[in-house]
Short mmCIF file of C-alpha atoms in Angstrom, two decimals:
data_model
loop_
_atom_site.label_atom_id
_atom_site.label_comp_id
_atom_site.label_asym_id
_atom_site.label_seq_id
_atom_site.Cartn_x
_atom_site.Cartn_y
_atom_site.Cartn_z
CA UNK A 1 87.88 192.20 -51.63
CA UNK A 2 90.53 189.79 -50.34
CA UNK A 3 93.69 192.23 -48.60
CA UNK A 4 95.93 190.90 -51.20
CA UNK A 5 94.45 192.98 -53.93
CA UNK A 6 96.39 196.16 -53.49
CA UNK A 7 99.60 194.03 -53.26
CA UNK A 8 98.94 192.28 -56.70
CA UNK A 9 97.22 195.01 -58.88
CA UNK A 10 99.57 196.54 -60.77
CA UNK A 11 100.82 193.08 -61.86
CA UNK A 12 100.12 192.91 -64.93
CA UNK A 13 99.49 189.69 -67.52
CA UNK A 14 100.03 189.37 -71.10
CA UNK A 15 98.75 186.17 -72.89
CA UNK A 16 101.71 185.48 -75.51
CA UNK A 17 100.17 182.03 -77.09
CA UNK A 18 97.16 180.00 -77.64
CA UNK A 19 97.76 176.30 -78.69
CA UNK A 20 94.79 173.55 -79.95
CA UNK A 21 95.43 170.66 -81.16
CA UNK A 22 93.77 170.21 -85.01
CA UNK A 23 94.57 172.99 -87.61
CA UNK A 24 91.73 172.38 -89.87
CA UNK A 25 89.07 173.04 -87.06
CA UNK A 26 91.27 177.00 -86.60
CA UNK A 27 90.42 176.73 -82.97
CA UNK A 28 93.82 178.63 -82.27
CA UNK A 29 93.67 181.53 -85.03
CA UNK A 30 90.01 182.25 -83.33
CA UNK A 31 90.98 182.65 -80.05
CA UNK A 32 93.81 184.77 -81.71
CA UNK A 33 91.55 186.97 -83.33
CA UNK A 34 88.90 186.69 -79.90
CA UNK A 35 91.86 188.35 -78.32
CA UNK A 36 92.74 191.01 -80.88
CA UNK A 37 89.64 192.39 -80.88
CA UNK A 38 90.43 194.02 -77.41
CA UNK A 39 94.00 194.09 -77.15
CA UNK A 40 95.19 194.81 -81.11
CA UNK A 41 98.98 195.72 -80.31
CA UNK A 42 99.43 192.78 -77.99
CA UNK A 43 99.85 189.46 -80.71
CA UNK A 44 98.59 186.49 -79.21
CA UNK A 45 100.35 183.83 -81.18
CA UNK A 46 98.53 181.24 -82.61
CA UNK A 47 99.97 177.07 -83.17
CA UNK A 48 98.85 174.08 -83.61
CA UNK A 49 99.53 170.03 -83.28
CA UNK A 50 99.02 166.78 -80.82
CA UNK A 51 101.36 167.79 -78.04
CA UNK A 52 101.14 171.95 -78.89
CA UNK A 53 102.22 172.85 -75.64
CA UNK A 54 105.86 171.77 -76.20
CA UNK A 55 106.46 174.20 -79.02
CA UNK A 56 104.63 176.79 -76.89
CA UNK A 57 106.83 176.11 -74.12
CA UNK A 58 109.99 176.48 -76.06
CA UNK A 59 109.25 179.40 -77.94
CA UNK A 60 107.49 181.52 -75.50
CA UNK A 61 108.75 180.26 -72.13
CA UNK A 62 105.71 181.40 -70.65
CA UNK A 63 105.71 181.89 -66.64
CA UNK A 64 101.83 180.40 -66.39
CA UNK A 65 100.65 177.02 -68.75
CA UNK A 66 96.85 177.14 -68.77
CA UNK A 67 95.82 173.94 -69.55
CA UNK A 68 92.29 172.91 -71.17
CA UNK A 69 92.91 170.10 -73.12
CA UNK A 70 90.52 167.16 -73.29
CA UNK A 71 90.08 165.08 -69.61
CA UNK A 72 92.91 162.73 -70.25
CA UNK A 73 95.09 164.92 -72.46
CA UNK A 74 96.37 167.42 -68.62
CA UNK A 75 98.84 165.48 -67.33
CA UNK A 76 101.92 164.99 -69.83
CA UNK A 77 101.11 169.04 -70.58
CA UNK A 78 101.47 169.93 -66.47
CA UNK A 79 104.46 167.72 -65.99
CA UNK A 80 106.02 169.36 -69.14
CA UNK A 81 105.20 172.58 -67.77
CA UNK A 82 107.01 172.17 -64.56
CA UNK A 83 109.97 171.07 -66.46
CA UNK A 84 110.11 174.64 -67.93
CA UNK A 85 109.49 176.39 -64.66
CA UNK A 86 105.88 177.50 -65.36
CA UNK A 87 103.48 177.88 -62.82
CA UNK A 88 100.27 175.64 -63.93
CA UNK A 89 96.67 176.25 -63.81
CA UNK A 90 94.30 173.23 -65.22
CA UNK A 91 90.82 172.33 -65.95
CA UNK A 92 89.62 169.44 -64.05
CA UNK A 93 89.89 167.04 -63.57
CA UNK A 94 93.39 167.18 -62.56
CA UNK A 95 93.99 164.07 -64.30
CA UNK A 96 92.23 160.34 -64.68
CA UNK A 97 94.84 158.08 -63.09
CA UNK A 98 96.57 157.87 -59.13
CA UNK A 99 99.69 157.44 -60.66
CA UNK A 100 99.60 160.77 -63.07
CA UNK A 101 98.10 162.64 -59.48
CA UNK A 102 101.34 161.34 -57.74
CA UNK A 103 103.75 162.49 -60.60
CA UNK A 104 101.99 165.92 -60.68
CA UNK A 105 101.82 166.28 -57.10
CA UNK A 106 105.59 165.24 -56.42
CA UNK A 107 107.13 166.92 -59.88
CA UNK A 108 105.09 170.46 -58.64
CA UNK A 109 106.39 170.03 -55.03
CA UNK A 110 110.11 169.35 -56.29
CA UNK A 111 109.54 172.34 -58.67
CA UNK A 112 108.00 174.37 -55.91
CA UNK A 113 105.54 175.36 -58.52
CA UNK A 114 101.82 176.23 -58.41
CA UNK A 115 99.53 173.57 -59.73
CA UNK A 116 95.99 174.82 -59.55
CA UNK A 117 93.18 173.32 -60.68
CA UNK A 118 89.88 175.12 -61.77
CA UNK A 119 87.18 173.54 -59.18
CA UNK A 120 85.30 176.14 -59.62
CA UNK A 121 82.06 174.62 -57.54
CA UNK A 122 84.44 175.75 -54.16
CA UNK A 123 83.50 179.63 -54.95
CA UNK A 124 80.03 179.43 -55.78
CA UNK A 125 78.55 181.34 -52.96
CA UNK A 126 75.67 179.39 -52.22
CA UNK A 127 77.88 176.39 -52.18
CA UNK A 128 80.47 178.02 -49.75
CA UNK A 129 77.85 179.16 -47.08
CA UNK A 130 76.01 175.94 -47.25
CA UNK A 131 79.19 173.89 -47.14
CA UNK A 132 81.18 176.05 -44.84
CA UNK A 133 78.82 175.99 -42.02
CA UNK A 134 77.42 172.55 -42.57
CA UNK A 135 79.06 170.89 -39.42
CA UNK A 136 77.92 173.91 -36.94
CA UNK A 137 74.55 173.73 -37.84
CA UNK A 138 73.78 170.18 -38.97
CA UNK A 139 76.02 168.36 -36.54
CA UNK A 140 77.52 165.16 -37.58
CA UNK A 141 76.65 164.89 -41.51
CA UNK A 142 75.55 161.25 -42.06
CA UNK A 143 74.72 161.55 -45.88
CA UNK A 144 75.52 164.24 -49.09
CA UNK A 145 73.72 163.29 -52.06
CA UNK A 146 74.78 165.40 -55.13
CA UNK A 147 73.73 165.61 -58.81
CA UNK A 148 75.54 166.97 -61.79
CA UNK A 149 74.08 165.86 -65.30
CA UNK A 150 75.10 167.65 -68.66
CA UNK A 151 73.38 168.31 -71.82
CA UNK A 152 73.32 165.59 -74.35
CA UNK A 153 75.21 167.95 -76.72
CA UNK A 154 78.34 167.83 -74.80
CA UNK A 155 79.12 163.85 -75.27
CA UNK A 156 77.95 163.50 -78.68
CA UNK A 157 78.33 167.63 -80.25
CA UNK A 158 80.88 169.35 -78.06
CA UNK A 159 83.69 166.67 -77.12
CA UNK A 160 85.26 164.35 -79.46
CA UNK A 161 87.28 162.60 -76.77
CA UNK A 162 83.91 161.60 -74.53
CA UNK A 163 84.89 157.76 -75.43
CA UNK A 164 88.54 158.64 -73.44
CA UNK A 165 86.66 160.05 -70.09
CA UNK A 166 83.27 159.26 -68.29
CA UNK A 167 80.63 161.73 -66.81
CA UNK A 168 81.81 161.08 -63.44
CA UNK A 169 85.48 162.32 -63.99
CA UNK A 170 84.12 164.96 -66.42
CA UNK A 171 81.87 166.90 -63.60
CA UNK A 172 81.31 164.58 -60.79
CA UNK A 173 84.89 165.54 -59.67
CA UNK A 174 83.70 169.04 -58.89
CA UNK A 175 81.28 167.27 -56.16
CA UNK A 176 83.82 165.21 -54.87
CA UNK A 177 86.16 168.32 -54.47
CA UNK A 178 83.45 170.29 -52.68
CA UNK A 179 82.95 167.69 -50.11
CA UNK A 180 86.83 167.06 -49.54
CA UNK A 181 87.58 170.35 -49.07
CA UNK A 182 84.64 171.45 -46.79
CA UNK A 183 84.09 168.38 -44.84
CA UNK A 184 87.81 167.12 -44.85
CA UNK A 185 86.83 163.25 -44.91
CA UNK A 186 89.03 160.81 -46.76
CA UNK A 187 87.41 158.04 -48.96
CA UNK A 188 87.39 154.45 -47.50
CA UNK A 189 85.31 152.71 -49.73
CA UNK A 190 83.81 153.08 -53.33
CA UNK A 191 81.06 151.63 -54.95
CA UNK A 192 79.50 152.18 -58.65
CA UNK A 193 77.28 151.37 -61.14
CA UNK A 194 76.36 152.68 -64.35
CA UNK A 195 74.46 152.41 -67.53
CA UNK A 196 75.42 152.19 -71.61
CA UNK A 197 72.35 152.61 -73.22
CA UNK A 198 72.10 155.64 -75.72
CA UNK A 199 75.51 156.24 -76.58
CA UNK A 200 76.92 153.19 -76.82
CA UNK A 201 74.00 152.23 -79.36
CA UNK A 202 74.33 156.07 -80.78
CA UNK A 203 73.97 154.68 -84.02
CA UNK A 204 70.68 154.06 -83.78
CA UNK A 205 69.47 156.66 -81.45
CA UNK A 206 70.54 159.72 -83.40
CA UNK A 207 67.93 158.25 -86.02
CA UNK A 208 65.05 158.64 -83.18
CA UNK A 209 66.24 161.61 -82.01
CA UNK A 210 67.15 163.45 -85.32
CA UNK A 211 63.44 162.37 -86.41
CA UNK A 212 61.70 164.01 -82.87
CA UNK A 213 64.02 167.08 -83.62
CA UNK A 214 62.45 166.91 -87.22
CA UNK A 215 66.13 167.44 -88.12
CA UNK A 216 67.96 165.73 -91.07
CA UNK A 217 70.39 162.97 -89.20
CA UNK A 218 73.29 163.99 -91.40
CA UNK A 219 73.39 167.06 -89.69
CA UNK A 220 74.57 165.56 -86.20
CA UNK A 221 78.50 165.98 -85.80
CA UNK A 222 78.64 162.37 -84.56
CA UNK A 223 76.53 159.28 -86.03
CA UNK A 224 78.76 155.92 -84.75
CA UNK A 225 78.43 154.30 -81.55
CA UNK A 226 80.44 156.64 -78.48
CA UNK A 227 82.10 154.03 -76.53
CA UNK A 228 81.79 155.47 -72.71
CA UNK A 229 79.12 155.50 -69.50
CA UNK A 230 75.56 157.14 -70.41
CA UNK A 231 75.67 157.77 -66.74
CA UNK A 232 77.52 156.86 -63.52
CA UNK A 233 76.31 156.55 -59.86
CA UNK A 234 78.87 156.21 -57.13
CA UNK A 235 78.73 155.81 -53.58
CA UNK A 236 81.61 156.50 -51.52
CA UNK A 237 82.13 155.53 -47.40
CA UNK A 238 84.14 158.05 -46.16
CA UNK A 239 86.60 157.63 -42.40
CA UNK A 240 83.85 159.16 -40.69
CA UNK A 241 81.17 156.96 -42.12
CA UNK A 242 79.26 159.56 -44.31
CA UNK A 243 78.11 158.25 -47.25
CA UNK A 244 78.18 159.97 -50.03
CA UNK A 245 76.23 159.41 -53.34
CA UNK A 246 77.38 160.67 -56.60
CA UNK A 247 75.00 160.79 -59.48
CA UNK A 248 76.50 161.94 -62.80
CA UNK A 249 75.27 161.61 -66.52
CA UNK A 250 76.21 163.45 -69.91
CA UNK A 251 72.76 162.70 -71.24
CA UNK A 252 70.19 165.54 -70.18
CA UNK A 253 68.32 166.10 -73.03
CA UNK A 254 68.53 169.50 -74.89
CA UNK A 255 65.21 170.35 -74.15
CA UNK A 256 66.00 170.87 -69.97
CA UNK A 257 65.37 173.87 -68.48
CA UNK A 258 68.96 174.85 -67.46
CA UNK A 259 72.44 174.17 -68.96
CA UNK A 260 73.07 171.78 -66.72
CA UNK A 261 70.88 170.04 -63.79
CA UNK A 262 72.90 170.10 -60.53
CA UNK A 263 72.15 169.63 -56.95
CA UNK A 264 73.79 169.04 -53.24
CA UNK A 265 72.18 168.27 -50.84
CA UNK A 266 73.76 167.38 -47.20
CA UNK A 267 71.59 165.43 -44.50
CA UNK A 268 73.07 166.30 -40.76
CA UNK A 269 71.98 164.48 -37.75
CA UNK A 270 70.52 167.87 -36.24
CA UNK A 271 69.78 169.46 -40.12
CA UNK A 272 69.95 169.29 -43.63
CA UNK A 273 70.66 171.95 -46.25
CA UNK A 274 70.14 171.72 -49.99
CA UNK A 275 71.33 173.84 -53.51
CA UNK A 276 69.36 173.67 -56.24
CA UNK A 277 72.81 175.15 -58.06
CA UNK A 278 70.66 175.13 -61.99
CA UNK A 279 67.43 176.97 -60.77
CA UNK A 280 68.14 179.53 -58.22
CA UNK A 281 64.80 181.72 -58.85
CA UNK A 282 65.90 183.24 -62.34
CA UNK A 283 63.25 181.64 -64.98
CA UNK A 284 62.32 183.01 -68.29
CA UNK A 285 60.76 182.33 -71.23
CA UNK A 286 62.11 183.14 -74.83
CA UNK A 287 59.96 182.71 -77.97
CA UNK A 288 62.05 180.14 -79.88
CA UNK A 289 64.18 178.98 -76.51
CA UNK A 290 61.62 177.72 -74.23
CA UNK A 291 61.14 178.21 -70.63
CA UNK A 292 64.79 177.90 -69.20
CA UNK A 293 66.16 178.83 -65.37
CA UNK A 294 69.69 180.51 -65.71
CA UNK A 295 72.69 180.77 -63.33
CA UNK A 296 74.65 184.04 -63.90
CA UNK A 297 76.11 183.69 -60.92
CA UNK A 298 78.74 181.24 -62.88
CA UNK A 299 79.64 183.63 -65.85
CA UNK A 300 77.38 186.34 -65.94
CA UNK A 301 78.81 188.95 -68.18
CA UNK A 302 77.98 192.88 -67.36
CA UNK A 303 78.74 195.37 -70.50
CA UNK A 304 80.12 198.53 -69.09
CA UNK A 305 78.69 201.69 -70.04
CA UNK A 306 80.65 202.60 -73.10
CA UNK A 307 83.25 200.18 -72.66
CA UNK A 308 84.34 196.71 -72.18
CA UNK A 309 82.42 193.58 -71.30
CA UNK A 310 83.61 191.49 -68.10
CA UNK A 311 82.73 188.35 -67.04
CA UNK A 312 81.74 187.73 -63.18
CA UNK A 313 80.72 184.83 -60.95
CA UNK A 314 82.35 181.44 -59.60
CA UNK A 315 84.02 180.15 -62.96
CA UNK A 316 86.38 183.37 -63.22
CA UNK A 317 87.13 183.42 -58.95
CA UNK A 318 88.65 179.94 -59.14
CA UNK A 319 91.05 180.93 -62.02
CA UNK A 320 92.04 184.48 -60.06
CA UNK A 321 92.08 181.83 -57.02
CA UNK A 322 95.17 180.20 -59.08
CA UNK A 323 96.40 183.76 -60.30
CA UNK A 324 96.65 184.83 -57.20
CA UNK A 325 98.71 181.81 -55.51
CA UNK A 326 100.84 182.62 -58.57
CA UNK A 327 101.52 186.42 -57.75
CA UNK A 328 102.28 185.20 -54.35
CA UNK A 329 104.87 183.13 -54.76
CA UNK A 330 107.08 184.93 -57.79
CA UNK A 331 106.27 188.52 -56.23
CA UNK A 332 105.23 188.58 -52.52
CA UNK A 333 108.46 185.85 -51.74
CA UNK A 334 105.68 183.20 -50.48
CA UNK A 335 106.58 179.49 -50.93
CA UNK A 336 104.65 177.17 -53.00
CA UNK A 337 104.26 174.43 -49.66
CA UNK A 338 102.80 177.23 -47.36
CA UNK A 339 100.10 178.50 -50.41
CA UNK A 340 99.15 174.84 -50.62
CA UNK A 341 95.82 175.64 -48.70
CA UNK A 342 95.03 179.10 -50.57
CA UNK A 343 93.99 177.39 -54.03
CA UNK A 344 92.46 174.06 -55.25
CA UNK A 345 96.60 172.62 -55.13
CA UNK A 346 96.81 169.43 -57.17
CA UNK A 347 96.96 167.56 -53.17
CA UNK A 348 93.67 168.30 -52.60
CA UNK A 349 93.10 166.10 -56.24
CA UNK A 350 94.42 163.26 -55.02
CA UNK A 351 91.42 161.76 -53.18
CA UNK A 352 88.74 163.03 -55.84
CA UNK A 353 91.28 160.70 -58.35
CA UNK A 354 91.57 158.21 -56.99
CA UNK A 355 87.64 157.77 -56.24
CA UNK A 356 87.68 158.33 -60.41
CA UNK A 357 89.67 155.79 -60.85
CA UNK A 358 87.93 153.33 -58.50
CA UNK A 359 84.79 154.12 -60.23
CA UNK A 360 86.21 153.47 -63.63
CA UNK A 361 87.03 150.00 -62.50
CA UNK A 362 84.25 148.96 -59.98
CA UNK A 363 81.31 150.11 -62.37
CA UNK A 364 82.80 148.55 -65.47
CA UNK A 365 83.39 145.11 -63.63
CA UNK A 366 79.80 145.09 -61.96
CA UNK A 367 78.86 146.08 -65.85
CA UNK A 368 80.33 142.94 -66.92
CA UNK A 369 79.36 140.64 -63.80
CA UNK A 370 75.90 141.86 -63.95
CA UNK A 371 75.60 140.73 -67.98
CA UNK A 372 76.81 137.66 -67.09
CA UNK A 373 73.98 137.04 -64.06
CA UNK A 374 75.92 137.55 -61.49
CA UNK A 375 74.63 140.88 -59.58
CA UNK A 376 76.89 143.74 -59.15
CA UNK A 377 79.06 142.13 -56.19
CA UNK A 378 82.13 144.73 -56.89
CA UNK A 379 83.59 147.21 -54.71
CA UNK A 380 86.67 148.80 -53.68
CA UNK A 381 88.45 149.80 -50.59
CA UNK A 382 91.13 152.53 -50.33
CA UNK A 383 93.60 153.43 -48.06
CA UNK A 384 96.27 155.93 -47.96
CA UNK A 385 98.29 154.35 -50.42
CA UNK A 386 96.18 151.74 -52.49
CA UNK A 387 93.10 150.96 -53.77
CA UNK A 388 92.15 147.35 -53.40
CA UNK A 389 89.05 145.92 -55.84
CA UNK A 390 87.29 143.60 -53.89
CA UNK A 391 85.46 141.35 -56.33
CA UNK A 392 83.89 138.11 -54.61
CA UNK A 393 84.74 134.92 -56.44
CA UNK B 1 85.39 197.44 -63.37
CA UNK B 2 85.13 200.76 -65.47
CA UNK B 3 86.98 200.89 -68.34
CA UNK B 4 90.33 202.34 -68.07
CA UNK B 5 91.29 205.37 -69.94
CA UNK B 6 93.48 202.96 -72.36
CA UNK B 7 91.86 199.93 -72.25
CA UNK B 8 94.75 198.20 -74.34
CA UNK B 9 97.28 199.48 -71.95
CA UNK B 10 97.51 198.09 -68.80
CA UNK B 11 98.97 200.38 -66.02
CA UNK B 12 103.16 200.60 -66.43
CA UNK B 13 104.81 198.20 -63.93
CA UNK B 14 107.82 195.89 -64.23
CA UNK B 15 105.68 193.13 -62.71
CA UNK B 16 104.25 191.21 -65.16
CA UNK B 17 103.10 187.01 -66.06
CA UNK B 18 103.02 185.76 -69.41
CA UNK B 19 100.36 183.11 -69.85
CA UNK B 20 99.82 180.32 -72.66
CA UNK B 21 96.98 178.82 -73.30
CA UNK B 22 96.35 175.30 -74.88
CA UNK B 23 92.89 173.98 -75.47
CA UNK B 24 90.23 175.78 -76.65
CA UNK B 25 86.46 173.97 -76.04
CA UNK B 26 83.23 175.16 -74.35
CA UNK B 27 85.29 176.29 -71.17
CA UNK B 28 86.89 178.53 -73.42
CA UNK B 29 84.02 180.19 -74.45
CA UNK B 30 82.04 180.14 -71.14
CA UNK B 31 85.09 181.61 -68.66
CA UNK B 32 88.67 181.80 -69.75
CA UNK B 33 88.94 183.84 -72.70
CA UNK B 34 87.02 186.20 -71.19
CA UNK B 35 88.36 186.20 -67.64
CA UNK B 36 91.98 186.52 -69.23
CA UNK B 37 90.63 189.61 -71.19
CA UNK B 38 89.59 191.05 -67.99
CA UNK B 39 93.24 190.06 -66.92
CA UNK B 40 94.71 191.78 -69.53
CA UNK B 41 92.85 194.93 -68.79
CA UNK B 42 93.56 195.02 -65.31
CA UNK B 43 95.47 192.59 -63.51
CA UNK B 44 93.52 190.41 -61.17
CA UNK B 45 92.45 192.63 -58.31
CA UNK B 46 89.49 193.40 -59.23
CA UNK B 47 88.61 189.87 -59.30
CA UNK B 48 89.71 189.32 -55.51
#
């Protein structure tokens, strides 16, 4: 238990409002109701529209914005946030663009408001002790190769918006934030590639795969073409020379044996270490479910005897990571500059963004150049303050 | 954590955050609602 927890525990939080965007889907009244269940005297108010979080904001004047909105739907709700003096936590990625990084980073800084976003893959403790200790025992790390691949489900059931963000800013930020923060390189270089072959032509495919499901095709939520990346695969050259290889997809079929498939693996010049972060020993078999490996150690939930359920694991620690860097600053007299380090701070985003936004570009133009017979001769190069696309004539 | 006594009631102090909330997908479901339950219940030291 961290030594700030006697400090901080009898703070206590209320959740006033919950804000979605579409009214017909009743997204917000749910969560309402999620919440009543538990907490029936305290009314967590429900609303509902295309930019929510300003009504919310001005009726409520909340002290904490949680933002989950769709990839790039975070950063007009954090700016308007800081505006109204809230402290922010967001889901990642912080944003999709340098320049909306920059505004957040410089608006939360003039503010002197927290800005924390939910990289959750920092906590994991298999993660940490690999990471954390990969210089001492590897030496000089020459390579990390890391995997993150979601289900199918999530770009053509789950998000409506996969068309406005790519698999790489969706989840291969959480890799690039892991490396950042435990290795402390800086990008140099980027390279990508990737490949638009199912959803693009979804169309089609949802006939083939609705007939091996044996499953009527009218009863998949989405049956037109998804304009994004099946998959991306980046390489970045970091100041030190690593090398690091980012391979990302929202395509894993349904039928995979965990919830997600995800990997890191970090090659030293005196040792290597590797997490399996999908299978990690706990396998079972379900009539009707398959044989499938879990990972409590994300969300596990534990039902207390005769009382509440609680959720445990990585995915809850980097929210009370935020909480907490909150609670410091409006209660223990700590400034927002000196908790920078304590929390994922929207500064240590900056970096994982702009190798995003590289991507986005570089893969898309060696896309085009290598349709047209010309290879995939595009790259870019970053320095502190730019990113130059270096595209051979 | 054990449940508290009152498990609607969080302990009396004049310390307190208000938090809203907008979005509501799969990370929803998977982490925040519940974590900000847990919140609710009992601040966010038994968390640390």
């Amino acid at each position: 238990m961290s030594h700030f927890a006697p400090s901080v525990a009898n703070v206590g939080i209320d959740v006033v409002a919950i804000g979605t965007a579409n009214p017909k889907s009743g997204t917000a009244d749910k969560i309402a109701r999620f919440f009543a269940e538990d907490f029936p005297s305290q009314h967590v108010k429900p609303y509902y529209g295309e930019t929510v979080w300003k009504e919310i904001l001005a009726k409520h004047k909340p002290d904490v914005l949680f933002v989950a909105t769709p990839d790039h739907l975070h950063a007009q709700p954090i700016l308007d946030a800081l505006d109204a003096g809230c402290d922010v936590i967001t889901e990642k990625p912080l944003c999709l663009t340098t320049a909306e990084a920059d505004a957040i980073v410089a608006r939360g800084r003039s503010a002197q408001r927290i800005v924390s976003v939910d990289m959750h893959k920092r906590y994991d403790p298999f993660v940490r002790e690999m990471m954390g200790k990969a210089r001492e025992k590897y030496g000089q790390i020459n390579r990390v190769r890391a995997v993150l691949e979601e289900p199918l489900e999530v770009s053509t059931e789950i998000f409506a918006w996969a068309q406005n963000s790519n698999p790489f800013a969706y989840v291969g930020c959480h890799w690039l934030d892991v490396v950042h923060h435990y290795l402390g390189v800086k990008p140099r270089a980027v390279f990508a590639t990737g490949q638009k072959n199912l959803l693009l032509n979804w169309d089609k495919h949802v006939v083939e795969i609705a007939k091996r499901k044996g499953r009527p095709v009218d009863t998949f939520k989405k049956r037109h073409a998804i304009e994004t990346w099946d998959s991306l695969d980046v390489a970045v050259t970091y100041d030190d020379g690593m090398r690091g290889d980012y391979n990302n997809n929202w395509i894993n079929p349904a039928e995979f044996e965990g919830a997600v498939n995800q990997e890191i693996e970090v090659y030293g010049i005196y040792g290597r270490g590797f997490v399996d972060q999908q299978d990690r020993g706990f396998r079972e078999t379900v009539t009707g479910d398959g044989t499938r490996t879990r990972n409590p150690t994300f969300g596990g939930r534990i039902r207390h005897a005769g009382g509440n359920t609680e959720v445990f694991g990585y995915g809850k620690a980097s929210i009370v990571s935020g909480m907490l860097a909150i609670m410091r600053r409006r209660f223990l007299g700590e400034s927002a500059a000196a908790l920078e380090a304590t929390y994922p701070a929207a500064i240590s985003q900056r970096d994982v963004v702009r190798i995003i936004e590289a991507a986005g570009i570089v893969a898309q133009r060696n896309y085009d150049a290598f349709a047209a017979g010309k290879g995939t001769p595009v790259s870019a190069r970053l320095d502190e303050k730019a990113i130059e696309i270096i595209e051979p004539r | 954590m054990s449940q508290a006594p009152s498990a609607a009631s969080p302990s009396p102090s004049n310390r307190r955050l208000s938090v809203a909330i907008v979005g509501g997908g799969m990370f929803f479901d998977d982490i925040i609602g519940q974590s900000f339950k847990d919140f609710m219940r009992g601040g966010i030291a038994p968390g640390l």
